[in-house]
Amino acid sequence: MKFWEWYDRSQQQAISAQISSIELDWLLDRVAGIDKLSIRLKRVYIEPSILQKLDNLWQQRLRDRVPIQYLAGETTWRDLELFVSPAVLIPRPETELLIDLVQEYCDRAQIKAGEWVDLGTGSGAIALGLAQVLPEANIHAVDRSEEALAIAQQNAQRCGLEDRVKFYHGDWFEPLAAFKGKITGMVSNPPYIPSGEIGSLQAEVKNHEPCLALDGGIDGLNAVRHLIVTAPAYLTKGGYWAVELMIAQAPIVADILARMNCYCDIQIHCDRAGIERFVSATYQSMMPQ
């Protein structure tokens, strides 16, 4: 099998399968170290065994709709190179904006340190992003999946941030009892897909990404409600609260926060596509009715 024959055929397969040919180039770069410039200049040499490996992976992508990131075993998020597997949700570009929101809030409030938590850390992406933008803060990452935590810890080591993040096994705030009333900020990308909509998701998502990180219950907001109700016991006064959501959920979450009568500065934030993707608030303590 010659490389250029394989490459041309694989591009046609991508078109037929309605998969971006960019994925093919990305796989070549990650698995074989062949960049786009080398392809453009037709300067490619590849060992037959590596080409066979590439073909096997590409056929999995086409046949089983396995996400390309899982096939390569890694992805880029912000400027972090992260390991990923079907045990963790693939970190999306839009989630990067959560880190920007935290950074903007801390700049406004002149916060440099404190205790910050990433609940449902998965690959560890958010926790590591927090560690980067808050070099003087203590970062705590929690997940109920031991497999996910193992990957998150590997990513911390890979990114040279293993001394900046502490990892905890458990549900949401549960392992952080020692930090009640002391947490400066809570950030989470919780499961928010309504249970009835899981089956209509892309095959790449519903068949390969962990259901634990997707299924948010009947209306998708089970985990979010839990975080709204439990956070006041853990946040310091003025503590920051922020989550990622799907389209149409932000106004509902903002209303729930308002009715708790202990959050203020409730804001809805859009992603780069203009979708209301995030809600943030600060904990003010319980106010008289």
Tab-separated table of C-alpha atoms in Angstrom:
chain	number	residue	atom	x	y	z
A	1	MET	CA	0.000	0.000	0.000
A	2	LYS	CA	1.516	3.311	-1.130
A	3	PHE	CA	1.004	6.393	0.997
A	4	TRP	CA	-0.422	8.682	-1.675
A	5	GLU	CA	-2.857	6.077	-2.908
A	6	TRP	CA	-3.973	5.536	0.671
A	7	TYR	CA	-4.208	9.280	1.369
A	8	ASP	CA	-6.298	10.035	-1.737
A	9	ARG	CA	-8.593	7.112	-1.032
A	10	SER	CA	-8.978	8.136	2.628
A	11	GLN	CA	-9.902	11.678	1.610
A	12	GLN	CA	-12.649	10.334	-0.630
A	13	GLN	CA	-13.862	8.099	2.188
A	14	ALA	CA	-14.039	11.129	4.453
A	15	ILE	CA	-16.219	12.971	1.949
A	16	SER	CA	-18.526	9.978	1.552
A	17	ALA	CA	-18.831	9.577	5.320
A	18	GLN	CA	-19.391	13.327	5.816
A	19	ILE	CA	-16.299	13.577	7.980
A	20	SER	CA	-13.976	16.562	7.641
A	21	SER	CA	-10.742	15.686	5.831
A	22	ILE	CA	-9.018	17.861	8.429
A	23	GLU	CA	-9.420	14.890	10.766
A	24	LEU	CA	-7.292	12.777	8.436
A	25	ASP	CA	-4.489	15.336	8.478
A	26	TRP	CA	-4.811	15.630	12.255
A	27	LEU	CA	-4.464	11.860	12.662
A	28	LEU	CA	-1.390	11.840	10.415
A	29	ASP	CA	0.213	14.529	12.511
A	30	ARG	CA	-0.563	12.861	15.846
A	31	VAL	CA	0.249	9.267	14.950
A	32	ALA	CA	2.968	9.603	12.325
A	33	GLY	CA	4.349	13.109	12.899
A	34	ILE	CA	3.484	14.175	9.344
A	35	ASP	CA	2.396	17.818	9.260
A	36	LYS	CA	0.268	19.632	6.682
A	37	LEU	CA	3.279	21.346	5.099
A	38	SER	CA	4.941	18.007	4.386
A	39	ILE	CA	1.743	16.789	2.743
A	40	ARG	CA	1.413	19.969	0.694
A	41	LEU	CA	5.023	19.702	-0.489
A	42	LYS	CA	4.632	15.966	-1.154
A	43	ARG	CA	7.542	15.246	1.173
A	44	VAL	CA	6.267	12.226	3.026
A	45	TYR	CA	7.977	9.018	3.969
A	46	ILE	CA	6.233	6.569	6.231
A	47	GLU	CA	7.093	3.062	7.382
A	48	PRO	CA	4.701	0.401	6.091
A	49	SER	CA	3.867	-0.676	9.651
A	50	ILE	CA	2.928	2.892	10.613
A	51	LEU	CA	0.823	3.268	7.475
A	52	GLN	CA	-0.996	0.065	8.348
A	53	LYS	CA	-1.634	1.383	11.857
A	54	LEU	CA	-2.991	4.613	10.400
A	55	ASP	CA	-5.275	2.727	8.060
A	56	ASN	CA	-6.614	0.577	10.906
A	57	LEU	CA	-7.372	3.669	12.968
A	58	TRP	CA	-8.962	5.475	10.026
A	59	GLN	CA	-11.211	2.506	9.278
A	60	GLN	CA	-12.364	2.573	12.918
A	61	ARG	CA	-13.196	6.245	12.477
A	62	LEU	CA	-15.248	5.503	9.362
A	63	ARG	CA	-16.856	2.225	10.424
A	64	ASP	CA	-17.502	2.766	14.135
A	65	ARG	CA	-17.566	6.586	14.237
A	66	VAL	CA	-14.965	6.572	17.004
A	67	PRO	CA	-13.922	10.171	17.739
A	68	ILE	CA	-10.543	10.955	16.224
A	69	GLN	CA	-9.262	12.154	19.614
A	70	TYR	CA	-9.879	8.740	21.156
A	71	LEU	CA	-8.108	7.039	18.260
A	72	ALA	CA	-5.048	9.222	18.746
A	73	GLY	CA	-5.382	9.072	22.527
A	74	GLU	CA	-4.881	12.818	22.930
A	75	THR	CA	-6.172	16.255	22.072
A	76	THR	CA	-5.243	19.932	22.397
A	77	TRP	CA	-7.243	22.202	24.709
A	78	ARG	CA	-6.179	25.815	25.129
A	79	ASP	CA	-2.412	25.332	24.990
A	80	LEU	CA	-2.509	22.029	26.864
A	81	GLU	CA	-1.771	18.641	25.316
A	82	LEU	CA	-4.091	16.182	27.050
A	83	PHE	CA	-4.517	12.423	27.109
A	84	VAL	CA	-8.094	11.297	26.455
A	85	SER	CA	-9.898	7.960	26.395
A	86	PRO	CA	-13.541	6.818	26.384
A	87	ALA	CA	-13.384	7.198	30.189
A	88	VAL	CA	-13.475	10.986	29.835
A	89	LEU	CA	-15.444	13.521	27.859
A	90	ILE	CA	-13.397	15.074	25.055
A	91	PRO	CA	-12.793	18.689	26.154
A	92	ARG	CA	-14.457	21.098	23.715
A	93	PRO	CA	-13.162	24.473	22.518
A	94	GLU	CA	-16.200	26.282	23.953
A	95	THR	CA	-15.334	25.051	27.448
A	96	GLU	CA	-12.096	27.034	27.214
A	97	LEU	CA	-14.187	30.163	27.802
A	98	LEU	CA	-14.890	29.033	31.373
A	99	ILE	CA	-11.246	29.723	32.150
A	100	ASP	CA	-11.503	33.145	30.534
A	101	LEU	CA	-14.557	33.940	32.676
A	102	VAL	CA	-12.660	33.008	35.830
A	103	GLN	CA	-9.679	35.088	34.796
A	104	GLU	CA	-11.872	38.111	34.039
A	105	TYR	CA	-13.660	37.754	37.379
A	106	CYS	CA	-10.390	37.477	39.305
A	107	ASP	CA	-8.949	40.514	37.526
A	108	ARG	CA	-12.083	42.504	38.390
A	109	ALA	CA	-12.188	41.353	41.998
A	110	GLN	CA	-8.400	41.509	42.366
A	111	ILE	CA	-8.240	37.869	43.436
A	112	LYS	CA	-4.951	36.036	42.982
A	113	ALA	CA	-5.107	33.102	45.385
A	114	GLY	CA	-7.700	31.091	47.285
A	115	GLU	CA	-9.224	27.623	46.990
A	116	TRP	CA	-10.689	26.831	43.546
A	117	VAL	CA	-12.525	23.637	42.626
A	118	ASP	CA	-13.326	21.865	39.363
A	119	LEU	CA	-16.228	19.497	39.981
A	120	GLY	CA	-16.570	16.571	37.570
A	121	THR	CA	-13.055	17.144	36.282
A	122	GLY	CA	-12.941	14.340	33.692
A	123	SER	CA	-9.708	14.785	31.750
A	124	GLY	CA	-8.637	17.488	34.194
A	125	ALA	CA	-8.793	20.185	31.517
A	126	ILE	CA	-10.609	22.835	33.572
A	127	ALA	CA	-8.514	22.229	36.691
A	128	LEU	CA	-5.304	22.534	34.691
A	129	GLY	CA	-6.589	25.667	32.969
A	130	LEU	CA	-7.337	27.162	36.393
A	131	ALA	CA	-3.844	26.270	37.575
A	132	GLN	CA	-2.384	28.152	34.623
A	133	VAL	CA	-4.310	31.405	35.083
A	134	LEU	CA	-4.261	31.337	38.901
A	135	PRO	CA	-0.651	30.453	39.713
A	136	GLU	CA	-1.025	31.498	43.377
A	137	ALA	CA	-4.269	29.574	44.014
A	138	ASN	CA	-4.846	26.051	45.312
A	139	ILE	CA	-6.727	23.943	42.754
A	140	HIS	CA	-8.894	20.963	43.715
A	141	ALA	CA	-10.356	18.547	41.145
A	142	VAL	CA	-13.123	16.037	41.913
A	143	ASP	CA	-14.598	13.163	39.915
A	144	ARG	CA	-16.636	10.100	40.813
A	145	SER	CA	-14.876	8.034	38.111
A	146	GLU	CA	-11.556	6.521	39.199
A	147	GLU	CA	-10.661	5.960	35.532
A	148	ALA	CA	-11.221	9.629	34.775
A	149	LEU	CA	-9.163	10.714	37.778
A	150	ALA	CA	-6.264	8.520	36.633
A	151	ILE	CA	-6.276	10.260	33.252
A	152	ALA	CA	-6.576	13.696	34.873
A	153	GLN	CA	-3.546	12.944	37.047
A	154	GLN	CA	-1.571	11.791	34.004
A	155	ASN	CA	-2.483	15.047	32.288
A	156	ALA	CA	-1.327	17.072	35.275
A	157	GLN	CA	2.050	15.315	35.047
A	158	ARG	CA	2.198	15.738	31.274
A	159	CYS	CA	1.565	19.474	31.604
A	160	GLY	CA	4.001	19.919	34.482
A	161	LEU	CA	1.185	20.947	36.828
A	162	GLU	CA	1.093	17.908	39.112
A	163	ASP	CA	2.158	20.006	42.109
A	164	ARG	CA	-0.595	22.575	41.477
A	165	VAL	CA	-3.694	20.370	41.486
A	166	LYS	CA	-5.030	17.973	44.124
A	167	PHE	CA	-7.371	15.224	42.976
A	168	TYR	CA	-10.274	13.711	44.906
A	169	HIS	CA	-12.488	10.700	44.247
A	170	GLY	CA	-16.164	11.278	45.035
A	171	ASP	CA	-19.399	13.047	44.110
A	172	TRP	CA	-19.283	16.791	43.614
A	173	PHE	CA	-18.465	18.606	46.893
A	174	GLU	CA	-18.564	15.404	48.962
A	175	PRO	CA	-14.766	14.892	49.297
A	176	LEU	CA	-14.211	18.566	50.157
A	177	ALA	CA	-15.792	18.674	53.625
A	178	ALA	CA	-12.609	20.198	55.038
A	179	PHE	CA	-13.148	23.242	52.808
A	180	LYS	CA	-16.687	24.166	53.878
A	181	GLY	CA	-17.010	27.926	53.847
A	182	LYS	CA	-13.511	28.337	52.427
A	183	ILE	CA	-13.860	27.845	48.657
A	184	THR	CA	-13.129	30.949	46.593
A	185	GLY	CA	-14.605	29.634	43.365
A	186	MET	CA	-16.396	26.616	41.919
A	187	VAL	CA	-16.307	25.786	38.211
A	188	SER	CA	-17.977	22.829	36.516
A	189	ASN	CA	-18.909	21.375	33.160
A	190	PRO	CA	-21.542	18.972	34.530
A	191	PRO	CA	-23.699	16.509	32.581
A	192	TYR	CA	-26.512	18.615	31.111
A	193	ILE	CA	-28.061	16.618	28.242
A	194	PRO	CA	-31.694	15.606	28.945
A	195	SER	CA	-31.913	11.814	29.207
A	196	GLY	CA	-34.425	11.618	26.377
A	197	GLU	CA	-32.072	13.428	23.994
A	198	ILE	CA	-29.035	11.172	24.476
A	199	GLY	CA	-30.218	8.820	21.730
A	200	SER	CA	-30.415	11.648	19.193
A	201	LEU	CA	-26.835	12.796	19.687
A	202	GLN	CA	-24.149	12.147	17.071
A	203	ALA	CA	-22.927	8.551	17.021
A	204	GLU	CA	-19.481	9.780	18.027
A	205	VAL	CA	-20.936	11.140	21.259
A	206	LYS	CA	-23.719	8.744	22.244
A	207	ASN	CA	-21.770	5.564	21.382
A	208	HIS	CA	-18.332	6.486	22.669
A	209	GLU	CA	-18.260	9.308	25.216
A	210	PRO	CA	-19.093	8.420	28.847
A	211	CYS	CA	-22.825	8.605	29.584
A	212	LEU	CA	-21.934	9.639	33.134
A	213	ALA	CA	-20.582	12.912	31.745
A	214	LEU	CA	-23.582	13.502	29.453
A	215	ASP	CA	-26.857	12.466	31.080
A	216	GLY	CA	-28.293	15.281	33.183
A	217	GLY	CA	-31.638	13.681	33.971
A	218	ILE	CA	-35.112	14.429	32.636
A	219	ASP	CA	-34.479	18.109	31.859
A	220	GLY	CA	-30.694	17.928	31.914
A	221	LEU	CA	-30.366	20.006	35.079
A	222	ASN	CA	-30.141	17.424	37.873
A	223	ALA	CA	-26.443	18.015	38.512
A	224	VAL	CA	-26.744	21.781	38.063
A	225	ARG	CA	-29.522	22.006	40.661
A	226	HIS	CA	-27.392	19.983	43.059
A	227	LEU	CA	-24.477	22.368	42.584
A	228	ILE	CA	-26.728	25.385	43.131
A	229	VAL	CA	-28.136	23.983	46.384
A	230	THR	CA	-24.914	22.557	47.853
A	231	ALA	CA	-22.424	25.281	46.895
A	232	PRO	CA	-23.467	27.802	49.600
A	233	ALA	CA	-22.152	25.481	52.326
A	234	TYR	CA	-18.719	25.461	50.699
A	235	LEU	CA	-18.255	28.897	49.138
A	236	THR	CA	-16.792	31.776	51.061
A	237	LYS	CA	-18.834	34.994	51.034
A	238	GLY	CA	-18.304	36.496	47.574
A	239	GLY	CA	-17.334	33.063	46.251
A	240	TYR	CA	-17.627	32.524	42.493
A	241	TRP	CA	-19.965	29.930	40.925
A	242	ALA	CA	-19.897	29.054	37.197
A	243	VAL	CA	-21.155	26.193	35.014
A	244	GLU	CA	-21.397	25.286	31.351
A	245	LEU	CA	-24.823	24.454	29.863
A	246	MET	CA	-26.553	23.610	26.605
A	247	ILE	CA	-28.709	25.916	24.515
A	248	ALA	CA	-31.875	27.265	26.227
A	249	GLN	CA	-30.835	26.206	29.740
A	250	ALA	CA	-29.078	29.398	30.854
A	251	PRO	CA	-32.217	31.490	31.614
A	252	ILE	CA	-33.684	28.592	33.628
A	253	VAL	CA	-30.500	28.219	35.678
A	254	ALA	CA	-30.240	31.968	36.231
A	255	ASP	CA	-33.809	31.935	37.577
A	256	ILE	CA	-33.088	29.024	39.930
A	257	LEU	CA	-30.038	30.861	41.255
A	258	ALA	CA	-32.081	34.012	41.831
A	259	ARG	CA	-34.783	32.112	43.712
A	260	MET	CA	-32.182	30.631	46.080
A	261	ASN	CA	-31.979	34.109	47.634
A	262	CYS	CA	-28.256	33.821	48.326
A	263	TYR	CA	-26.616	34.468	44.975
A	264	CYS	CA	-25.991	37.845	43.367
A	265	ASP	CA	-24.344	39.184	40.205
A	266	ILE	CA	-26.006	36.387	38.221
A	267	GLN	CA	-24.840	36.582	34.630
A	268	ILE	CA	-25.396	34.643	31.404
A	269	HIS	CA	-22.413	34.397	29.049
A	270	CYS	CA	-22.367	33.439	25.363
A	271	ASP	CA	-19.847	31.240	23.601
A	272	ARG	CA	-18.093	32.279	20.381
A	273	ALA	CA	-21.117	31.151	18.357
A	274	GLY	CA	-23.414	33.463	20.329
A	275	ILE	CA	-25.065	30.594	22.245
A	276	GLU	CA	-25.907	31.276	25.895
A	277	ARG	CA	-23.459	28.681	27.168
A	278	PHE	CA	-22.476	29.668	30.728
A	279	VAL	CA	-24.015	31.056	33.901
A	280	SER	CA	-21.990	32.632	36.679
A	281	ALA	CA	-22.905	34.083	40.062
A	282	THR	CA	-21.362	35.045	43.378
A	283	TYR	CA	-22.443	33.758	46.769
A	284	GLN	CA	-23.655	36.536	49.036
A	285	SER	CA	-24.925	34.402	51.963
A	286	MET	CA	-28.561	33.813	52.805
A	287	MET	CA	-30.593	37.001	52.636
A	288	PRO	CA	-33.806	37.685	54.608
A	289	GLN	CA	-36.985	36.989	52.706
